């Protein structure tokens, strides 16, 4: 679907784009094809799409997968989608806010071995990724279009780690697959995008108790509370862990006592917390 076709559909339905919802439509068919190739779908796959837009990606997913559940928040877009997707019997359209709807959570909790393939509305990227990874029924993998800067943050390595990177890499292996020019969208956004693939480590999650995960992130969040400060100072200030105890634990992990949170990988954090609790 190109810009002219999109404008025509919007005009026919007297629909104004909502900037607050980050409505930028993909108009580059080459990028669309690359997303489908990356998703590597089969007729056994169930796909969850978040942010249906005008159904361009939805239709391609429906041709490759067994079942597509697509969620759209915008009521006016949903009315258009009912017409656009009426011939696709394997598509289930849900009008809802993925972050607030019990219907969405109840629906996804019953899915088995599903994938998420989405051109995510950028303003909900981080909370959606966290919600899916932390759920009792996470997807097998996620193929997501996100802002390029966010993709780089998610896939960061020391010494450029951040809270979103740790939160994602604790549960999964993220990887940037390819970049997408801002010219591939209409209206054109201000920045480029990227496609990332997030492969969830299901076996790890089944072996971890929720309480230990909660404690892990309690320490990590404290560590990133003041990114410019040394880790020992942050953990002392937020959690009252003695500085010398932290420095000793850092040394046991082979890390300098002046280390900052951005210097630690997920594995470093796990070992550090184990040493602190020893």
mmCIF file of N, CA and C in Angstrom, residues 5 24 29 55 173 189 206 222 237-238 244 270:
data_model
loop_
_atom_site.group_PDB
_atom_site.id
_atom_site.type_symbol
_atom_site.label_atom_id
_atom_site.label_comp_id
_atom_site.label_asym_id
_atom_site.label_seq_id
_atom_site.Cartn_x
_atom_site.Cartn_y
_atom_site.Cartn_z
ATOM 1 N N UNK A 5 -2.686 5.520 -1.888
ATOM 2 C CA UNK A 5 -3.762 4.607 -1.481
ATOM 3 C C UNK A 5 -4.185 4.856 -0.038
ATOM 4 N N UNK A 24 2.202 6.020 11.803
ATOM 5 C CA UNK A 24 3.014 6.147 10.590
ATOM 6 C C UNK A 24 2.909 4.822 9.846
ATOM 7 N N UNK A 29 7.200 -1.818 0.116
ATOM 8 C CA UNK A 29 6.905 -3.249 0.009
ATOM 9 C C UNK A 29 8.141 -4.119 0.197
ATOM 10 N N UNK A 55 -3.878 -2.635 8.077
ATOM 11 C CA UNK A 55 -3.918 -4.056 7.750
ATOM 12 C C UNK A 55 -2.925 -4.522 6.705
ATOM 13 N N UNK A 173 17.195 -13.192 23.834
ATOM 14 C CA UNK A 173 18.352 -12.791 23.030
ATOM 15 C C UNK A 173 17.879 -11.862 21.915
ATOM 16 N N UNK A 189 8.266 9.801 9.596
ATOM 17 C CA UNK A 189 8.695 10.162 10.953
ATOM 18 C C UNK A 189 10.015 10.924 10.919
ATOM 19 N N UNK A 206 11.386 -21.131 33.100
ATOM 20 C CA UNK A 206 10.707 -22.187 33.835
ATOM 21 C C UNK A 206 11.478 -22.593 35.079
ATOM 22 N N UNK A 222 17.873 -0.235 41.197
ATOM 23 C CA UNK A 222 18.639 0.604 42.125
ATOM 24 C C UNK A 222 19.983 0.977 41.510
ATOM 25 N N UNK A 237 22.751 3.780 48.545
ATOM 26 C CA UNK A 237 21.715 4.799 48.736
ATOM 27 C C UNK A 237 20.311 4.205 48.665
ATOM 28 N N UNK A 238 20.059 3.346 47.688
ATOM 29 C CA UNK A 238 18.714 2.824 47.459
ATOM 30 C C UNK A 238 18.370 1.593 48.301
ATOM 31 N N UNK A 244 31.421 -1.366 51.104
ATOM 32 C CA UNK A 244 32.531 -2.326 51.100
ATOM 33 C C UNK A 244 32.066 -3.713 50.673
ATOM 34 N N UNK A 270 23.810 -11.054 37.561
ATOM 35 C CA UNK A 270 23.423 -12.286 38.247
ATOM 36 C C UNK A 270 24.511 -12.748 39.214
#
